[in-house]
mmCIF file of C-alpha atoms and ligand atoms in Angstrom:
data_model
loop_
_atom_site.group_PDB
_atom_site.id
_atom_site.type_symbol
_atom_site.label_atom_id
_atom_site.label_comp_id
_atom_site.label_asym_id
_atom_site.label_seq_id
_atom_site.Cartn_x
_atom_site.Cartn_y
_atom_site.Cartn_z
ATOM 1 C CA UNK A 1 143.356 330.501 -118.635
ATOM 2 C CA UNK A 2 146.250 332.871 -119.265
ATOM 3 C CA UNK A 3 144.168 335.921 -118.328
ATOM 4 C CA UNK A 4 143.508 334.211 -114.990
ATOM 5 C CA UNK A 5 147.256 333.895 -114.453
ATOM 6 C CA UNK A 6 147.690 337.548 -115.403
ATOM 7 C CA UNK A 7 145.142 338.548 -112.731
ATOM 8 C CA UNK A 8 146.895 336.376 -110.171
ATOM 9 C CA UNK A 9 150.238 337.988 -111.025
ATOM 10 C CA UNK A 10 148.743 341.466 -110.498
ATOM 11 C CA UNK A 11 147.875 340.404 -106.963
ATOM 12 C CA UNK A 12 151.303 338.855 -106.463
ATOM 13 C CA UNK A 13 152.912 342.151 -107.450
ATOM 14 C CA UNK A 14 150.678 344.013 -104.981
ATOM 15 C CA UNK A 15 151.847 341.621 -102.269
ATOM 16 C CA UNK A 16 155.487 341.842 -103.355
ATOM 17 C CA UNK A 17 155.444 338.110 -103.973
ATOM 18 C CA UNK A 18 157.847 336.719 -106.603
ATOM 19 C CA UNK A 19 156.322 333.216 -106.585
ATOM 20 C CA UNK A 20 153.217 331.397 -105.421
ATOM 21 C CA UNK A 21 152.634 327.689 -104.795
ATOM 22 C CA UNK A 22 149.119 326.389 -105.574
ATOM 23 C CA UNK A 23 148.232 323.184 -103.735
ATOM 24 C CA UNK A 24 144.424 323.239 -103.933
ATOM 25 C CA UNK A 25 143.095 320.944 -106.656
ATOM 26 C CA UNK A 26 140.225 323.334 -107.471
ATOM 27 C CA UNK A 27 142.584 326.290 -107.795
ATOM 28 C CA UNK A 28 144.922 324.161 -109.881
ATOM 29 C CA UNK A 29 142.149 323.305 -112.287
ATOM 30 C CA UNK A 30 140.928 326.904 -112.437
ATOM 31 C CA UNK A 31 144.334 328.296 -113.304
ATOM 32 C CA UNK A 32 145.744 325.561 -115.538
ATOM 33 C CA UNK A 33 142.832 323.527 -116.908
ATOM 34 C CA UNK A 34 144.594 320.378 -115.662
ATOM 35 C CA UNK A 35 142.023 317.753 -114.611
ATOM 36 C CA UNK A 36 144.424 315.194 -113.082
ATOM 37 C CA UNK A 37 144.141 314.419 -109.395
ATOM 38 C CA UNK A 38 147.756 315.096 -108.389
ATOM 39 C CA UNK A 39 150.008 318.060 -109.002
ATOM 40 C CA UNK A 40 150.950 321.521 -107.803
ATOM 41 C CA UNK A 41 151.474 324.810 -109.581
ATOM 42 C CA UNK A 42 154.417 327.103 -109.078
ATOM 43 C CA UNK A 43 153.716 330.494 -110.571
ATOM 44 C CA UNK A 44 156.392 333.163 -110.713
ATOM 45 C CA UNK A 45 156.033 336.563 -112.301
ATOM 46 C CA UNK A 46 157.523 335.211 -115.554
ATOM 47 C CA UNK A 47 156.977 331.468 -115.573
ATOM 48 C CA UNK A 48 154.284 328.914 -114.806
ATOM 49 C CA UNK A 49 155.247 325.374 -113.761
ATOM 50 C CA UNK A 50 152.999 322.384 -113.248
ATOM 51 C CA UNK A 51 154.684 319.738 -111.117
ATOM 52 C CA UNK A 52 153.169 316.280 -111.361
ATOM 53 C CA UNK A 53 154.213 312.643 -111.419
ATOM 54 C CA UNK A 54 154.719 310.004 -114.104
ATOM 55 C CA UNK A 55 150.993 309.112 -114.243
ATOM 56 C CA UNK A 56 149.955 312.582 -115.403
ATOM 57 C CA UNK A 57 152.826 314.018 -117.428
ATOM 58 C CA UNK A 58 151.322 313.326 -120.859
ATOM 59 C CA UNK A 59 147.872 314.511 -119.814
ATOM 60 C CA UNK A 60 149.334 317.713 -118.366
ATOM 61 C CA UNK A 61 151.239 318.428 -121.584
ATOM 62 C CA UNK A 62 148.038 318.031 -123.597
ATOM 63 C CA UNK A 63 145.793 320.053 -121.267
ATOM 64 C CA UNK A 64 148.123 322.882 -120.292
ATOM 65 C CA UNK A 65 149.736 324.627 -123.253
ATOM 66 C CA UNK A 66 152.031 327.409 -122.103
ATOM 67 C CA UNK A 67 152.896 325.616 -118.869
ATOM 68 C CA UNK A 68 156.239 324.072 -118.135
ATOM 69 C CA UNK A 69 155.493 320.502 -117.051
ATOM 70 C CA UNK A 70 157.901 319.197 -114.432
ATOM 71 C CA UNK A 71 157.935 315.479 -113.726
ATOM 72 C CA UNK A 72 158.516 314.742 -110.046
ATOM 73 C CA UNK A 73 160.207 311.386 -109.568
ATOM 74 C CA UNK A 74 161.252 311.376 -105.930
ATOM 75 C CA UNK A 75 160.788 314.151 -103.456
ATOM 76 C CA UNK A 76 158.305 316.876 -104.417
ATOM 77 C CA UNK A 77 159.875 319.528 -102.183
ATOM 78 C CA UNK A 78 163.358 318.806 -103.503
ATOM 79 C CA UNK A 79 162.110 319.261 -107.084
ATOM 80 C CA UNK A 80 160.525 322.514 -106.030
ATOM 81 C CA UNK A 81 163.693 323.623 -104.228
ATOM 82 C CA UNK A 82 165.669 323.054 -107.442
ATOM 83 C CA UNK A 83 163.363 325.349 -109.433
ATOM 84 C CA UNK A 84 163.398 328.008 -106.708
ATOM 85 C CA UNK A 85 167.221 327.859 -106.747
ATOM 86 C CA UNK A 86 167.455 327.979 -110.555
ATOM 87 C CA UNK A 87 165.320 331.114 -110.694
ATOM 88 C CA UNK A 88 166.749 332.702 -107.534
ATOM 89 C CA UNK A 89 163.354 332.919 -105.861
ATOM 90 C CA UNK A 90 163.787 333.901 -102.208
ATOM 91 C CA UNK A 91 160.145 334.314 -101.199
ATOM 92 C CA UNK A 92 157.305 331.863 -101.798
ATOM 93 C CA UNK A 93 153.618 332.300 -101.038
ATOM 94 C CA UNK A 94 151.630 329.183 -100.167
ATOM 95 C CA UNK A 95 148.008 328.335 -99.455
ATOM 96 C CA UNK A 96 147.486 327.932 -95.701
ATOM 97 C CA UNK A 97 144.223 326.067 -96.257
ATOM 98 C CA UNK A 98 145.863 323.372 -98.389
ATOM 99 C CA UNK A 99 149.249 322.723 -96.769
ATOM 100 C CA UNK A 100 149.426 320.424 -93.750
ATOM 101 C CA UNK A 101 151.677 321.246 -90.841
ATOM 102 C CA UNK A 102 153.914 318.368 -91.881
ATOM 103 C CA UNK A 103 154.192 319.699 -95.438
ATOM 104 C CA UNK A 104 155.083 323.096 -94.002
ATOM 105 C CA UNK A 105 157.866 321.473 -91.998
ATOM 106 C CA UNK A 106 159.103 319.732 -95.160
ATOM 107 C CA UNK A 107 159.175 323.059 -97.006
ATOM 108 C CA UNK A 108 161.082 324.717 -94.155
ATOM 109 C CA UNK A 109 163.581 321.876 -94.361
ATOM 110 C CA UNK A 110 163.945 321.775 -98.162
ATOM 111 C CA UNK A 111 163.951 325.482 -99.062
ATOM 112 C CA UNK A 112 167.114 327.065 -97.702
ATOM 113 C CA UNK A 113 167.089 330.831 -97.739
ATOM 114 C CA UNK A 114 163.475 331.070 -98.970
ATOM 115 C CA UNK A 115 160.980 332.932 -96.822
ATOM 116 C CA UNK A 116 157.545 331.333 -96.743
ATOM 117 C CA UNK A 117 154.493 333.584 -96.898
ATOM 118 C CA UNK A 118 151.224 332.062 -95.650
ATOM 119 C CA UNK A 119 148.277 333.253 -97.772
ATOM 120 C CA UNK A 120 144.550 332.665 -97.763
ATOM 121 C CA UNK A 121 142.077 332.962 -100.615
ATOM 122 C CA UNK A 122 144.358 334.484 -103.245
ATOM 123 C CA UNK A 123 142.997 332.335 -106.103
ATOM 124 C CA UNK A 124 139.578 331.823 -104.486
ATOM 125 C CA UNK A 125 139.011 335.585 -104.712
ATOM 126 C CA UNK A 126 139.532 335.408 -108.485
ATOM 127 C CA UNK A 127 136.989 332.594 -108.665
ATOM 128 C CA UNK A 128 134.159 334.483 -106.912
ATOM 129 C CA UNK A 129 133.012 336.247 -110.073
ATOM 130 C CA UNK A 130 132.439 333.774 -112.891
ATOM 131 C CA UNK A 131 133.032 334.504 -116.559
ATOM 132 C CA UNK A 132 130.327 333.621 -119.095
ATOM 133 C CA UNK A 133 132.054 330.361 -119.999
ATOM 134 C CA UNK A 134 131.924 329.259 -116.366
ATOM 135 C CA UNK A 135 128.305 330.374 -116.024
ATOM 136 C CA UNK A 136 127.457 328.290 -119.107
ATOM 137 C CA UNK A 137 129.161 325.254 -117.527
ATOM 138 C CA UNK A 138 127.215 325.697 -114.279
ATOM 139 C CA UNK A 139 123.990 326.111 -116.297
ATOM 140 C CA UNK A 140 124.690 322.762 -118.018
ATOM 141 C CA UNK A 141 125.230 321.084 -114.632
ATOM 142 C CA UNK A 142 121.957 322.624 -113.397
ATOM 143 C CA UNK A 143 120.095 321.453 -116.503
ATOM 144 C CA UNK A 144 121.405 317.945 -115.953
ATOM 145 C CA UNK A 145 120.074 317.900 -112.399
ATOM 146 C CA UNK A 146 116.704 319.288 -113.563
ATOM 147 C CA UNK A 147 116.438 316.346 -115.971
ATOM 148 C CA UNK A 148 117.530 313.963 -113.235
ATOM 149 C CA UNK A 149 114.839 315.277 -110.903
ATOM 150 C CA UNK A 150 112.162 314.869 -113.551
ATOM 151 C CA UNK A 151 113.251 311.252 -113.937
ATOM 152 C CA UNK A 152 113.623 310.385 -110.264
ATOM 153 C CA UNK A 153 110.178 311.697 -109.359
ATOM 154 C CA UNK A 154 108.919 308.388 -110.767
ATOM 155 C CA UNK A 155 110.849 306.564 -108.057
ATOM 156 C CA UNK A 156 109.910 308.573 -104.977
ATOM 157 C CA UNK A 157 106.839 306.842 -103.562
ATOM 158 C CA UNK A 158 105.707 304.906 -100.485
ATOM 159 C CA UNK A 159 107.514 301.599 -100.092
ATOM 160 C CA UNK A 160 110.778 302.657 -101.741
ATOM 161 C CA UNK A 161 113.981 302.764 -99.695
ATOM 162 C CA UNK A 162 115.748 306.139 -99.609
ATOM 163 C CA UNK A 163 119.101 304.698 -100.673
ATOM 164 C CA UNK A 164 117.547 302.812 -103.607
ATOM 165 C CA UNK A 165 115.948 305.992 -104.899
ATOM 166 C CA UNK A 166 119.334 307.713 -104.694
ATOM 167 C CA UNK A 167 120.897 304.850 -106.624
ATOM 168 C CA UNK A 168 118.365 305.394 -109.437
ATOM 169 C CA UNK A 169 119.035 309.122 -109.302
ATOM 170 C CA UNK A 170 122.799 308.818 -109.520
ATOM 171 C CA UNK A 171 122.631 306.141 -112.213
ATOM 172 C CA UNK A 172 120.528 308.488 -114.353
ATOM 173 C CA UNK A 173 122.787 311.489 -113.668
ATOM 174 C CA UNK A 174 125.945 309.545 -114.533
ATOM 175 C CA UNK A 175 124.386 308.209 -117.718
ATOM 176 C CA UNK A 176 123.403 311.775 -118.638
ATOM 177 C CA UNK A 177 127.069 312.796 -118.473
ATOM 178 C CA UNK A 178 127.758 313.712 -114.849
ATOM 179 C CA UNK A 179 131.335 312.883 -113.861
ATOM 180 C CA UNK A 180 130.214 312.660 -110.264
ATOM 181 C CA UNK A 181 127.843 314.101 -107.714
ATOM 182 C CA UNK A 182 128.592 317.488 -106.107
ATOM 183 C CA UNK A 183 128.202 315.877 -102.639
ATOM 184 C CA UNK A 184 126.623 312.840 -101.053
ATOM 185 C CA UNK A 185 122.955 312.970 -102.093
ATOM 186 C CA UNK A 186 120.513 313.936 -99.362
ATOM 187 C CA UNK A 187 117.191 312.160 -99.450
ATOM 188 C CA UNK A 188 115.398 312.395 -96.141
ATOM 189 C CA UNK A 189 111.822 311.251 -95.619
ATOM 190 C CA UNK A 190 109.349 311.529 -92.755
ATOM 191 C CA UNK A 191 110.983 312.525 -89.449
ATOM 192 C CA UNK A 192 114.367 312.401 -91.178
ATOM 193 C CA UNK A 193 113.316 315.349 -93.355
ATOM 194 C CA UNK A 194 113.870 317.465 -90.234
ATOM 195 C CA UNK A 195 117.606 316.727 -90.567
ATOM 196 C CA UNK A 196 118.913 319.471 -92.873
ATOM 197 C CA UNK A 197 121.706 317.134 -94.046
ATOM 198 C CA UNK A 198 120.054 313.728 -93.846
ATOM 199 C CA UNK A 199 121.945 311.673 -96.416
ATOM 200 C CA UNK A 200 119.893 308.778 -97.794
ATOM 201 C CA UNK A 201 119.470 305.912 -95.345
ATOM 202 C CA UNK A 202 117.907 302.457 -95.329
ATOM 203 C CA UNK A 203 114.564 303.944 -94.265
ATOM 204 C CA UNK A 204 111.464 303.064 -96.248
ATOM 205 C CA UNK A 205 109.484 306.045 -97.542
ATOM 206 C CA UNK A 206 106.047 305.996 -95.911
ATOM 207 C CA UNK A 207 102.679 307.280 -97.054
ATOM 208 C CA UNK A 208 102.324 310.909 -95.999
ATOM 209 C CA UNK A 209 106.069 311.517 -95.508
ATOM 210 C CA UNK A 210 107.586 314.818 -96.491
ATOM 211 C CA UNK A 211 110.639 314.016 -98.624
ATOM 212 C CA UNK A 212 113.552 316.452 -98.962
ATOM 213 C CA UNK A 213 115.813 315.738 -101.924
ATOM 214 C CA UNK A 214 119.061 317.725 -102.159
ATOM 215 C CA UNK A 215 121.558 316.757 -104.841
ATOM 216 C CA UNK A 216 123.993 318.124 -107.387
ATOM 217 C CA UNK A 217 125.920 316.898 -110.397
ATOM 218 C CA UNK A 218 129.437 317.721 -111.579
ATOM 219 C CA UNK A 219 129.738 318.382 -115.292
ATOM 220 C CA UNK A 220 132.809 319.784 -117.085
ATOM 221 C CA UNK A 221 134.338 320.461 -113.672
ATOM 222 C CA UNK A 222 131.457 322.608 -112.390
ATOM 223 C CA UNK A 223 128.845 321.794 -109.753
ATOM 224 C CA UNK A 224 125.105 322.163 -109.505
ATOM 225 C CA UNK A 225 123.135 322.134 -106.270
ATOM 226 C CA UNK A 226 119.406 321.563 -106.034
ATOM 227 C CA UNK A 227 116.662 320.897 -103.480
ATOM 228 C CA UNK A 228 112.976 320.102 -103.754
ATOM 229 C CA UNK A 229 110.522 318.893 -101.121
ATOM 230 C CA UNK A 230 107.630 316.560 -101.925
ATOM 231 C CA UNK A 231 104.981 314.456 -100.220
ATOM 232 C CA UNK A 232 104.793 310.691 -100.729
ATOM 233 C CA UNK A 233 101.512 308.937 -101.439
ATOM 234 C CA UNK A 234 98.981 311.272 -99.792
ATOM 235 C CA UNK A 235 97.636 314.785 -100.093
ATOM 236 C CA UNK A 236 99.724 317.214 -97.986
ATOM 237 C CA UNK A 237 98.700 317.601 -94.338
ATOM 238 C CA UNK A 238 97.879 321.200 -93.351
ATOM 239 C CA UNK A 239 101.154 321.641 -91.397
ATOM 240 C CA UNK A 240 103.139 320.369 -94.379
ATOM 241 C CA UNK A 241 101.379 322.739 -96.752
ATOM 242 C CA UNK A 242 101.852 325.605 -94.305
ATOM 243 C CA UNK A 243 105.630 325.283 -93.962
ATOM 244 C CA UNK A 244 105.962 324.635 -97.701
ATOM 245 C CA UNK A 245 104.133 327.864 -98.536
ATOM 246 C CA UNK A 246 106.293 329.870 -96.115
ATOM 247 C CA UNK A 247 109.563 328.399 -97.410
ATOM 248 C CA UNK A 248 108.510 328.939 -101.043
ATOM 249 C CA UNK A 249 107.561 332.566 -100.449
ATOM 250 C CA UNK A 250 110.776 333.164 -98.448
ATOM 251 C CA UNK A 251 112.834 331.620 -101.247
ATOM 252 C CA UNK A 252 111.159 333.809 -103.857
ATOM 253 C CA UNK A 253 111.774 336.883 -101.709
ATOM 254 C CA UNK A 254 115.447 335.861 -101.550
ATOM 255 C CA UNK A 255 115.627 335.590 -105.336
ATOM 256 C CA UNK A 256 113.874 338.953 -105.740
ATOM 257 C CA UNK A 257 116.385 340.574 -103.365
ATOM 258 C CA UNK A 258 119.359 339.110 -105.223
ATOM 259 C CA UNK A 259 121.133 341.643 -107.453
ATOM 260 C CA UNK A 260 124.482 343.362 -107.880
ATOM 261 C CA UNK A 261 125.174 345.928 -105.155
ATOM 262 C CA UNK A 262 123.284 344.109 -102.403
ATOM 263 C CA UNK A 263 125.182 342.494 -99.499
ATOM 264 C CA UNK A 264 125.007 338.743 -98.884
ATOM 265 C CA UNK A 265 123.600 339.496 -95.424
ATOM 266 C CA UNK A 266 120.746 341.547 -96.922
ATOM 267 C CA UNK A 267 119.496 338.586 -98.943
ATOM 268 C CA UNK A 268 119.768 336.419 -95.838
ATOM 269 C CA UNK A 269 117.839 338.852 -93.649
ATOM 270 C CA UNK A 270 115.068 339.343 -96.234
ATOM 271 C CA UNK A 271 114.512 335.562 -96.219
ATOM 272 C CA UNK A 272 114.940 335.145 -92.456
ATOM 273 C CA UNK A 273 112.611 338.017 -91.570
ATOM 274 C CA UNK A 274 109.843 336.529 -93.683
ATOM 275 C CA UNK A 275 110.182 333.154 -91.942
ATOM 276 C CA UNK A 276 110.320 334.902 -88.560
ATOM 277 C CA UNK A 277 106.992 336.634 -89.284
ATOM 278 C CA UNK A 278 105.354 333.207 -88.999
ATOM 279 C CA UNK A 279 107.277 332.241 -85.864
ATOM 280 C CA UNK A 280 109.522 329.651 -87.491
ATOM 281 C CA UNK A 281 112.877 331.452 -87.228
ATOM 282 C CA UNK A 282 114.289 328.959 -84.724
ATOM 283 C CA UNK A 283 113.554 326.164 -87.220
ATOM 284 C CA UNK A 284 115.684 327.771 -89.936
ATOM 285 C CA UNK A 285 119.160 327.355 -88.467
ATOM 286 C CA UNK A 286 121.411 327.501 -91.529
ATOM 287 C CA UNK A 287 122.374 330.304 -93.884
ATOM 288 C CA UNK A 288 120.272 331.241 -96.918
ATOM 289 C CA UNK A 289 122.769 330.252 -99.592
ATOM 290 C CA UNK A 290 126.295 330.030 -100.901
ATOM 291 C CA UNK A 291 128.343 330.532 -104.025
ATOM 292 C CA UNK A 292 129.076 327.527 -106.219
ATOM 293 C CA UNK A 293 131.393 326.751 -109.097
ATOM 294 C CA UNK A 294 134.298 324.303 -109.218
ATOM 295 C CA UNK A 295 133.495 323.678 -105.544
ATOM 296 C CA UNK A 296 129.956 323.217 -104.342
ATOM 297 C CA UNK A 297 130.492 325.683 -101.485
ATOM 298 C CA UNK A 298 132.368 328.846 -102.385
ATOM 299 C CA UNK A 299 132.195 332.532 -101.729
ATOM 300 C CA UNK A 300 130.004 334.531 -101.567
ATOM 301 C CA UNK A 301 127.967 333.340 -98.595
ATOM 302 C CA UNK A 302 124.395 334.518 -98.165
ATOM 303 C CA UNK A 303 124.508 334.548 -94.379
ATOM 304 C CA UNK A 304 123.888 336.959 -91.507
ATOM 305 C CA UNK A 305 127.618 337.735 -91.278
ATOM 306 C CA UNK A 306 128.341 338.155 -95.008
ATOM 307 C CA UNK A 307 129.367 341.775 -95.601
ATOM 308 C CA UNK A 308 130.413 341.064 -99.166
ATOM 309 C CA UNK A 309 128.671 343.201 -101.763
ATOM 310 C CA UNK A 310 127.351 340.964 -104.541
ATOM 311 C CA UNK A 311 128.665 341.545 -108.050
ATOM 312 C CA UNK A 312 127.452 340.658 -111.512
ATOM 313 C CA UNK A 313 128.557 337.172 -112.478
ATOM 314 C CA UNK A 314 128.531 335.669 -108.998
ATOM 315 C CA UNK A 315 126.590 332.396 -108.913
ATOM 316 C CA UNK A 316 124.755 331.462 -105.722
ATOM 317 C CA UNK A 317 122.146 329.135 -104.266
ATOM 318 C CA UNK A 318 119.062 330.398 -102.444
ATOM 319 C CA UNK A 319 117.857 327.651 -100.116
ATOM 320 C CA UNK A 320 115.804 328.452 -97.040
ATOM 321 C CA UNK A 321 114.195 325.655 -95.061
ATOM 322 C CA UNK A 322 112.019 324.935 -92.038
ATOM 323 C CA UNK A 323 112.782 321.817 -89.994
ATOM 324 C CA UNK A 324 110.391 320.598 -87.293
ATOM 325 C CA UNK A 325 112.086 317.978 -85.093
ATOM 326 C CA UNK A 326 110.158 314.718 -84.943
ATOM 327 C CA UNK A 327 107.831 315.762 -87.782
ATOM 328 C CA UNK A 328 109.710 316.652 -90.946
ATOM 329 C CA UNK A 329 110.980 319.563 -92.949
ATOM 330 C CA UNK A 330 110.980 321.501 -96.200
ATOM 331 C CA UNK A 331 113.796 323.111 -98.175
ATOM 332 C CA UNK A 332 113.688 324.627 -101.656
ATOM 333 C CA UNK A 333 116.915 325.495 -103.465
ATOM 334 C CA UNK A 334 117.621 327.105 -106.830
ATOM 335 C CA UNK A 335 120.857 328.295 -108.429
ATOM 336 C CA UNK A 336 120.925 331.885 -109.707
ATOM 337 C CA UNK A 337 123.389 334.211 -111.414
ATOM 338 C CA UNK A 338 123.710 337.706 -109.944
ATOM 339 C CA UNK A 339 123.013 340.295 -112.628
ATOM 340 C CA UNK A 340 122.974 344.082 -112.622
ATOM 341 C CA UNK A 341 119.276 344.600 -111.946
ATOM 342 C CA UNK A 342 118.276 341.232 -110.577
ATOM 343 C CA UNK A 343 119.165 337.622 -111.005
ATOM 344 C CA UNK A 344 118.920 334.915 -113.624
ATOM 345 C CA UNK A 345 117.501 331.718 -112.145
ATOM 346 C CA UNK A 346 119.169 328.699 -113.737
ATOM 347 C CA UNK A 347 117.052 326.013 -112.032
ATOM 348 C CA UNK A 348 113.868 325.259 -113.993
ATOM 349 C CA UNK A 349 112.292 322.403 -111.999
ATOM 350 C CA UNK A 350 108.762 323.168 -110.782
ATOM 351 C CA UNK A 351 108.273 324.403 -107.212
ATOM 352 C CA UNK A 352 104.985 326.342 -107.167
ATOM 353 C CA UNK A 353 102.992 323.418 -105.754
ATOM 354 C CA UNK A 354 103.791 320.939 -103.006
ATOM 355 C CA UNK A 355 103.676 317.884 -105.281
ATOM 356 C CA UNK A 356 102.373 314.523 -104.085
ATOM 357 C CA UNK A 357 104.006 311.496 -105.691
ATOM 358 C CA UNK A 358 101.950 308.289 -105.847
HETATM 359 MN MN1 MN B 401 123.317 324.135 -101.342
#
């Protein structure tokens, strides 16, 4: 944790910033290890403060050795103003993405003689490349979702209601150790499978439906993200098999393209060009993938506009899809670690065949 603070301080020095206020809960956890749901960090070039309330003081002391824990009893900005005054800090960076306009007004009011510096992505940039400990945590979250998928396959069949299947899935995942789901589970069958983000509904799964299942589990603070597409109760129709084969091949091309030194946009175009060869480009309207870690959507993006050069230790999803309105859709998603000469695919669930579940 302390090496993360050291890296942040290097960037603060480059920006001539004597202090930085961290309001994002993900950034807070990344820098301090604190898992409570309320609190802010104030990091100066010499000191590191964690400001939280009565509910979390003991937990913060236990989880954050080396941090000065400040208990906020009344007004958060007044407590902060006191520290800024005590240490003669006259310039404070803050996270534009995590401060509301009202909070900004409160800071302007409370901090006399302190100039406020709006900043974007200062800590997020440190989080883009994962260390091996983080990669191991993501791999555990991926393994958990692989096991969950193996289990829930027994529940996806004609006659079951989408939401009930998701209940079984989440019950299993939680019992296996997940502290939560990465996002609201998507289970979309039949025509609904053409909705790229069709969260589970009250619809009954019918014989012959394509079923898209997209879910992720949070474990030790890190997310997994996973998608498989299946057919319920009948052998695949030719159109279903056709789009499945194209998406699978496109996804494998994406994974083959993924390596350090390649731009995010190059992975996206390799996948998109393959789908376009078969005339389905207008049915693949989202980007190819995204980074994941403490948040389920992080940098780097694998999209047409992503100029970022991929580096070893970045962790991304590769998840092309084809969605045919009124008919159904297919998406296949794995999580992979960018390595020097390729990638390491963490997801182990089968995908080679379009599986029918009876
Ligand atoms: Mn995803």
